[in-house]
Amino acid sequence: MFINLHTLTHLQVLTESGVKLGRIYDINFEIDSQSVKSYAVRRNILDRSYLIKPTQIISINLDKIVVEDSLIKIIDEARGRETKAPIIVGVAMSEKE
């Protein structure tokens, strides 16, 4: 199955148990390998963004992206922090650069 960029960047992101995390609004590509490095997710334009790695995605279809339930705890903990920077969900510090 193929999906175009416009459709992908507007897909709703849900956990396995159905918790809505937001929508994809941006994608980060690794130029050398021509692969997706992370997906940027947020609830609305004023909310913080979350970067989700492709390995954390369970499935993608034309309606939604389903991610691991374990991301709920990570995101909830991160929401308590006082920073505007994107939250990189499940990515080690060395992978941020």
PDB file of N, CA, C and O in Angstrom, residues 28-81:
ATOM      1  N   ASN A  28      10.671  13.652   9.940  1.00  0.00           N
ATOM      2  CA  ASN A  28      12.109  13.890   9.850  1.00  0.00           C
ATOM      3  C   ASN A  28      12.758  12.740   9.081  1.00  0.00           C
ATOM      4  O   ASN A  28      12.633  11.583   9.474  1.00  0.00           O
ATOM      5  N   PHE A  29      13.435  13.078   7.983  1.00  0.00           N
ATOM      6  CA  PHE A  29      14.078  12.078   7.139  1.00  0.00           C
ATOM      7  C   PHE A  29      15.580  12.070   7.346  1.00  0.00           C
ATOM      8  O   PHE A  29      16.201  13.116   7.532  1.00  0.00           O
ATOM      9  N   GLU A  30      16.162  10.886   7.255  1.00  0.00           N
ATOM     10  CA  GLU A  30      17.608  10.713   7.215  1.00  0.00           C
ATOM     11  C   GLU A  30      17.976  10.724   5.737  1.00  0.00           C
ATOM     12  O   GLU A  30      17.568   9.833   4.989  1.00  0.00           O
ATOM     13  N   ILE A  31      18.688  11.733   5.303  1.00  0.00           N
ATOM     14  CA  ILE A  31      18.965  11.915   3.878  1.00  0.00           C
ATOM     15  C   ILE A  31      19.810  10.776   3.311  1.00  0.00           C
ATOM     16  O   ILE A  31      19.503  10.238   2.245  1.00  0.00           O
ATOM     17  N   ASP A  32      20.867  10.395   4.015  1.00  0.00           N
ATOM     18  CA  ASP A  32      21.777   9.379   3.477  1.00  0.00           C
ATOM     19  C   ASP A  32      21.088   8.044   3.224  1.00  0.00           C
ATOM     20  O   ASP A  32      21.290   7.419   2.190  1.00  0.00           O
ATOM     21  N   SER A  33      20.277   7.614   4.180  1.00  0.00           N
ATOM     22  CA  SER A  33      19.599   6.316   4.025  1.00  0.00           C
ATOM     23  C   SER A  33      18.221   6.442   3.390  1.00  0.00           C
ATOM     24  O   SER A  33      17.579   5.446   3.095  1.00  0.00           O
ATOM     25  N   GLN A  34      17.771   7.677   3.192  1.00  0.00           N
ATOM     26  CA  GLN A  34      16.448   7.959   2.634  1.00  0.00           C
ATOM     27  C   GLN A  34      15.349   7.247   3.422  1.00  0.00           C
ATOM     28  O   GLN A  34      14.422   6.667   2.873  1.00  0.00           O
ATOM     29  N   SER A  35      15.451   7.338   4.748  1.00  0.00           N
ATOM     30  CA  SER A  35      14.473   6.684   5.612  1.00  0.00           C
ATOM     31  C   SER A  35      13.923   7.671   6.643  1.00  0.00           C
ATOM     32  O   SER A  35      14.536   8.693   6.936  1.00  0.00           O
ATOM     33  N   VAL A  36      12.764   7.324   7.194  1.00  0.00           N
ATOM     34  CA  VAL A  36      12.132   8.167   8.204  1.00  0.00           C
ATOM     35  C   VAL A  36      12.869   7.991   9.528  1.00  0.00           C
ATOM     36  O   VAL A  36      13.035   6.870  10.016  1.00  0.00           O
ATOM     37  N   LYS A  37      13.301   9.092  10.108  1.00  0.00           N
ATOM     38  CA  LYS A  37      13.977   9.082  11.414  1.00  0.00           C
ATOM     39  C   LYS A  37      12.955   9.180  12.544  1.00  0.00           C
ATOM     40  O   LYS A  37      13.052   8.486  13.545  1.00  0.00           O
ATOM     41  N   SER A  38      11.946  10.085  12.362  1.00  0.00           N
ATOM     42  CA  SER A  38      10.904  10.227  13.382  1.00  0.00           C
ATOM     43  C   SER A  38       9.698  10.947  12.789  1.00  0.00           C
ATOM     44  O   SER A  38       9.795  11.609  11.756  1.00  0.00           O
ATOM     45  N   TYR A  39       8.586  10.778  13.483  1.00  0.00           N
ATOM     46  CA  TYR A  39       7.332  11.447  13.131  1.00  0.00           C
ATOM     47  C   TYR A  39       7.021  12.447  14.237  1.00  0.00           C
ATOM     48  O   TYR A  39       7.083  12.103  15.417  1.00  0.00           O
ATOM     49  N   ALA A  40       6.685  13.671  13.873  1.00  0.00           N
ATOM     50  CA  ALA A  40       6.325  14.689  14.857  1.00  0.00           C
ATOM     51  C   ALA A  40       4.806  14.665  15.042  1.00  0.00           C
ATOM     52  O   ALA A  40       4.057  14.722  14.072  1.00  0.00           O
ATOM     53  N   VAL A  41       4.378  14.568  16.296  1.00  0.00           N
ATOM     54  CA  VAL A  41       2.956  14.444  16.638  1.00  0.00           C
ATOM     55  C   VAL A  41       2.592  15.543  17.613  1.00  0.00           C
ATOM     56  O   VAL A  41       3.374  15.866  18.512  1.00  0.00           O
ATOM     57  N   ARG A  42       1.407  16.115  17.455  1.00  0.00           N
ATOM     58  CA  ARG A  42       0.885  17.055  18.454  1.00  0.00           C
ATOM     59  C   ARG A  42      -0.638  17.054  18.387  1.00  0.00           C
ATOM     60  O   ARG A  42      -1.229  16.694  17.381  1.00  0.00           O
ATOM     61  N   ARG A  43      -1.252  17.475  19.491  1.00  0.00           N
ATOM     62  CA  ARG A  43      -2.723  17.504  19.566  1.00  0.00           C
ATOM     63  C   ARG A  43      -3.303  18.671  18.789  1.00  0.00           C
ATOM     64  O   ARG A  43      -4.302  18.543  18.117  1.00  0.00           O
ATOM     65  N   ASN A  44      -2.697  19.837  18.948  1.00  0.00           N
ATOM     66  CA  ASN A  44      -3.158  21.025  18.224  1.00  0.00           C
ATOM     67  C   ASN A  44      -1.968  21.947  18.022  1.00  0.00           C
ATOM     68  O   ASN A  44      -0.877  21.688  18.516  1.00  0.00           O
ATOM     69  N   ILE A  45      -2.186  23.028  17.320  1.00  0.00           N
ATOM     70  CA  ILE A  45      -1.090  23.926  16.954  1.00  0.00           C
ATOM     71  C   ILE A  45      -0.417  24.571  18.168  1.00  0.00           C
ATOM     72  O   ILE A  45       0.743  24.950  18.106  1.00  0.00           O
ATOM     73  N   LEU A  46      -1.103  24.672  19.290  1.00  0.00           N
ATOM     74  CA  LEU A  46      -0.541  25.291  20.489  1.00  0.00           C
ATOM     75  C   LEU A  46       0.108  24.285  21.439  1.00  0.00           C
ATOM     76  O   LEU A  46       0.751  24.680  22.411  1.00  0.00           O
ATOM     77  N   ASP A  47      -0.059  23.004  21.164  1.00  0.00           N
ATOM     78  CA  ASP A  47       0.440  21.962  22.058  1.00  0.00           C
ATOM     79  C   ASP A  47       1.891  21.622  21.738  1.00  0.00           C
ATOM     80  O   ASP A  47       2.404  21.928  20.669  1.00  0.00           O
ATOM     81  N   ARG A  48       2.542  20.993  22.686  1.00  0.00           N
ATOM     82  CA  ARG A  48       3.905  20.505  22.490  1.00  0.00           C
ATOM     83  C   ARG A  48       3.909  19.402  21.447  1.00  0.00           C
ATOM     84  O   ARG A  48       2.916  18.723  21.225  1.00  0.00           O
ATOM     85  N   SER A  49       5.061  19.201  20.840  1.00  0.00           N
ATOM     86  CA  SER A  49       5.177  18.124  19.864  1.00  0.00           C
ATOM     87  C   SER A  49       5.940  16.954  20.470  1.00  0.00           C
ATOM     88  O   SER A  49       6.715  17.115  21.412  1.00  0.00           O
ATOM     89  N   TYR A  50       5.706  15.777  19.920  1.00  0.00           N
ATOM     90  CA  TYR A  50       6.345  14.546  20.347  1.00  0.00           C
ATOM     91  C   TYR A  50       6.937  13.874  19.129  1.00  0.00           C
ATOM     92  O   TYR A  50       6.285  13.784  18.093  1.00  0.00           O
ATOM     93  N   LEU A  51       8.191  13.428  19.231  1.00  0.00           N
ATOM     94  CA  LEU A  51       8.836  12.732  18.128  1.00  0.00           C
ATOM     95  C   LEU A  51       8.782  11.242  18.398  1.00  0.00           C
ATOM     96  O   LEU A  51       9.294  10.772  19.414  1.00  0.00           O
ATOM     97  N   ILE A  52       8.149  10.526  17.503  1.00  0.00           N
ATOM     98  CA  ILE A  52       7.974   9.082  17.653  1.00  0.00           C
ATOM     99  C   ILE A  52       8.804   8.377  16.598  1.00  0.00           C
ATOM    100  O   ILE A  52       8.745   8.712  15.418  1.00  0.00           O
ATOM    101  N   LYS A  53       9.595   7.390  17.023  1.00  0.00           N
ATOM    102  CA  LYS A  53      10.430   6.619  16.108  1.00  0.00           C
ATOM    103  C   LYS A  53       9.578   5.594  15.352  1.00  0.00           C
ATOM    104  O   LYS A  53       8.592   5.082  15.895  1.00  0.00           O
ATOM    105  N   PRO A  54       9.975   5.266  14.129  1.00  0.00           N
ATOM    106  CA  PRO A  54       9.245   4.248  13.363  1.00  0.00           C
ATOM    107  C   PRO A  54       9.156   2.903  14.087  1.00  0.00           C
ATOM    108  O   PRO A  54       8.165   2.190  13.924  1.00  0.00           O
ATOM    109  N   THR A  55      10.145   2.571  14.904  1.00  0.00           N
ATOM    110  CA  THR A  55      10.120   1.290  15.626  1.00  0.00           C
ATOM    111  C   THR A  55       9.027   1.237  16.696  1.00  0.00           C
ATOM    112  O   THR A  55       8.689   0.165  17.178  1.00  0.00           O
ATOM    113  N   GLN A  56       8.477   2.403  17.071  1.00  0.00           N
ATOM    114  CA  GLN A  56       7.423   2.448  18.072  1.00  0.00           C
ATOM    115  C   GLN A  56       6.026   2.359  17.454  1.00  0.00           C
ATOM    116  O   GLN A  56       5.038   2.332  18.164  1.00  0.00           O
ATOM    117  N   ILE A  57       5.985   2.313  16.141  1.00  0.00           N
ATOM    118  CA  ILE A  57       4.709   2.239  15.431  1.00  0.00           C
ATOM    119  C   ILE A  57       4.341   0.790  15.195  1.00  0.00           C
ATOM    120  O   ILE A  57       5.148  -0.003  14.708  1.00  0.00           O
ATOM    121  N   ILE A  58       3.112   0.463  15.556  1.00  0.00           N
ATOM    122  CA  ILE A  58       2.607  -0.897  15.360  1.00  0.00           C
ATOM    123  C   ILE A  58       2.004  -1.056  13.977  1.00  0.00           C
ATOM    124  O   ILE A  58       2.244  -2.043  13.294  1.00  0.00           O
ATOM    125  N   SER A  59       1.223  -0.048  13.548  1.00  0.00           N
ATOM    126  CA  SER A  59       0.619  -0.126  12.219  1.00  0.00           C
ATOM    127  C   SER A  59       0.287   1.259  11.689  1.00  0.00           C
ATOM    128  O   SER A  59       0.081   2.202  12.445  1.00  0.00           O
ATOM    129  N   ILE A  60       0.275   1.343  10.358  1.00  0.00           N
ATOM    130  CA  ILE A  60      -0.148   2.559   9.659  1.00  0.00           C
ATOM    131  C   ILE A  60      -1.127   2.130   8.583  1.00  0.00           C
ATOM    132  O   ILE A  60      -0.873   1.176   7.849  1.00  0.00           O
ATOM    133  N   ASN A  61      -2.278   2.819   8.531  1.00  0.00           N
ATOM    134  CA  ASN A  61      -3.202   2.616   7.419  1.00  0.00           C
ATOM    135  C   ASN A  61      -3.691   3.988   6.964  1.00  0.00           C
ATOM    136  O   ASN A  61      -3.184   5.001   7.411  1.00  0.00           O
ATOM    137  N   LEU A  62      -4.640   4.025   6.079  1.00  0.00           N
ATOM    138  CA  LEU A  62      -5.092   5.302   5.527  1.00  0.00           C
ATOM    139  C   LEU A  62      -5.896   6.134   6.518  1.00  0.00           C
ATOM    140  O   LEU A  62      -6.180   7.308   6.247  1.00  0.00           O
ATOM    141  N   ASP A  63      -6.252   5.566   7.675  1.00  0.00           N
ATOM    142  CA  ASP A  63      -7.058   6.270   8.671  1.00  0.00           C
ATOM    143  C   ASP A  63      -6.301   6.692   9.914  1.00  0.00           C
ATOM    144  O   ASP A  63      -6.643   7.673  10.563  1.00  0.00           O
ATOM    145  N   LYS A  64      -5.268   5.930  10.290  1.00  0.00           N
ATOM    146  CA  LYS A  64      -4.611   6.201  11.569  1.00  0.00           C
ATOM    147  C   LYS A  64      -3.255   5.513  11.648  1.00  0.00           C
ATOM    148  O   LYS A  64      -2.940   4.629  10.861  1.00  0.00           O
ATOM    149  N   ILE A  65      -2.502   5.938  12.659  1.00  0.00           N
ATOM    150  CA  ILE A  65      -1.252   5.292  13.041  1.00  0.00           C
ATOM    151  C   ILE A  65      -1.438   4.791  14.464  1.00  0.00           C
ATOM    152  O   ILE A  65      -1.900   5.527  15.335  1.00  0.00           O
ATOM    153  N   VAL A  66      -1.101   3.528  14.692  1.00  0.00           N
ATOM    154  CA  VAL A  66      -1.228   2.940  16.027  1.00  0.00           C
ATOM    155  C   VAL A  66       0.178   2.736  16.587  1.00  0.00           C
ATOM    156  O   VAL A  66       1.051   2.176  15.918  1.00  0.00           O
ATOM    157  N   VAL A  67       0.386   3.250  17.813  1.00  0.00           N
ATOM    158  CA  VAL A  67       1.688   3.147  18.476  1.00  0.00           C
ATOM    159  C   VAL A  67       1.560   2.334  19.762  1.00  0.00           C
ATOM    160  O   VAL A  67       0.464   2.039  20.230  1.00  0.00           O
ATOM    161  N   GLU A  68       2.690   2.015  20.343  1.00  0.00           N
ATOM    162  CA  GLU A  68       2.738   1.235  21.578  1.00  0.00           C
ATOM    163  C   GLU A  68       2.062   1.969  22.736  1.00  0.00           C
ATOM    164  O   GLU A  68       2.200   3.185  22.870  1.00  0.00           O
ATOM    165  N   ASP A  69       1.361   1.223  23.568  1.00  0.00           N
ATOM    166  CA  ASP A  69       0.733   1.803  24.764  1.00  0.00           C
ATOM    167  C   ASP A  69       1.759   2.413  25.716  1.00  0.00           C
ATOM    168  O   ASP A  69       1.451   3.350  26.444  1.00  0.00           O
ATOM    169  N   SER A  70       2.973   1.902  25.717  1.00  0.00           N
ATOM    170  CA  SER A  70       4.001   2.393  26.647  1.00  0.00           C
ATOM    171  C   SER A  70       4.317   3.874  26.433  1.00  0.00           C
ATOM    172  O   SER A  70       4.851   4.524  27.330  1.00  0.00           O
ATOM    173  N   LEU A  71       3.973   4.431  25.281  1.00  0.00           N
ATOM    174  CA  LEU A  71       4.244   5.847  25.027  1.00  0.00           C
ATOM    175  C   LEU A  71       3.382   6.765  25.884  1.00  0.00           C
ATOM    176  O   LEU A  71       3.757   7.903  26.134  1.00  0.00           O
ATOM    177  N   ILE A  72       2.238   6.283  26.354  1.00  0.00           N
ATOM    178  CA  ILE A  72       1.350   7.120  27.170  1.00  0.00           C
ATOM    179  C   ILE A  72       2.068   7.597  28.424  1.00  0.00           C
ATOM    180  O   ILE A  72       2.051   8.778  28.741  1.00  0.00           O
ATOM    181  N   LYS A  73       2.726   6.697  29.116  1.00  0.00           N
ATOM    182  CA  LYS A  73       3.416   7.049  30.357  1.00  0.00           C
ATOM    183  C   LYS A  73       4.551   8.036  30.087  1.00  0.00           C
ATOM    184  O   LYS A  73       4.709   9.022  30.798  1.00  0.00           O
ATOM    185  N   ILE A  74       5.317   7.801  29.036  1.00  0.00           N
ATOM    186  CA  ILE A  74       6.438   8.680  28.701  1.00  0.00           C
ATOM    187  C   ILE A  74       5.933  10.085  28.387  1.00  0.00           C
ATOM    188  O   ILE A  74       6.475  11.078  28.858  1.00  0.00           O
ATOM    189  N   ILE A  75       4.870  10.173  27.594  1.00  0.00           N
ATOM    190  CA  ILE A  75       4.318  11.477  27.216  1.00  0.00           C
ATOM    191  C   ILE A  75       3.710  12.180  28.419  1.00  0.00           C
ATOM    192  O   ILE A  75       3.920  13.375  28.625  1.00  0.00           O
ATOM    193  N   ASP A  76       2.974  11.448  29.259  1.00  0.00           N
ATOM    194  CA  ASP A  76       2.377  12.058  30.449  1.00  0.00           C
ATOM    195  C   ASP A  76       3.447  12.621  31.380  1.00  0.00           C
ATOM    196  O   ASP A  76       3.296  13.710  31.925  1.00  0.00           O
ATOM    197  N   GLU A  77       4.539  11.880  31.560  1.00  0.00           N
ATOM    198  CA  GLU A  77       5.626  12.370  32.406  1.00  0.00           C
ATOM    199  C   GLU A  77       6.272  13.602  31.789  1.00  0.00           C
ATOM    200  O   GLU A  77       6.593  14.566  32.474  1.00  0.00           O
ATOM    201  N   ALA A  78       6.449  13.600  30.494  1.00  0.00           N
ATOM    202  CA  ALA A  78       7.094  14.719  29.806  1.00  0.00           C
ATOM    203  C   ALA A  78       6.229  15.972  29.836  1.00  0.00           C
ATOM    204  O   ALA A  78       6.747  17.084  29.852  1.00  0.00           O
ATOM    205  N   ARG A  79       4.924  15.818  29.850  1.00  0.00           N
ATOM    206  CA  ARG A  79       4.032  16.980  29.881  1.00  0.00           C
ATOM    207  C   ARG A  79       4.205  17.788  31.154  1.00  0.00           C
ATOM    208  O   ARG A  79       3.892  18.972  31.190  1.00  0.00           O
ATOM    209  N   GLY A  80       4.710  17.166  32.209  1.00  0.00           N
ATOM    210  CA  GLY A  80       4.924  17.875  33.462  1.00  0.00           C
ATOM    211  C   GLY A  80       6.161  18.747  33.453  1.00  0.00           C
ATOM    212  O   GLY A  80       6.333  19.598  34.307  1.00  0.00           O
ATOM    213  N   ARG A  81       7.030  18.563  32.470  1.00  0.00           N
ATOM    214  CA  ARG A  81       8.259  19.360  32.384  1.00  0.00           C
ATOM    215  C   ARG A  81       7.951  20.744  31.844  1.00  0.00           C
ATOM    216  O   ARG A  81       7.021  20.938  31.091  1.00  0.00           O
TER     217      ARG A  81
END
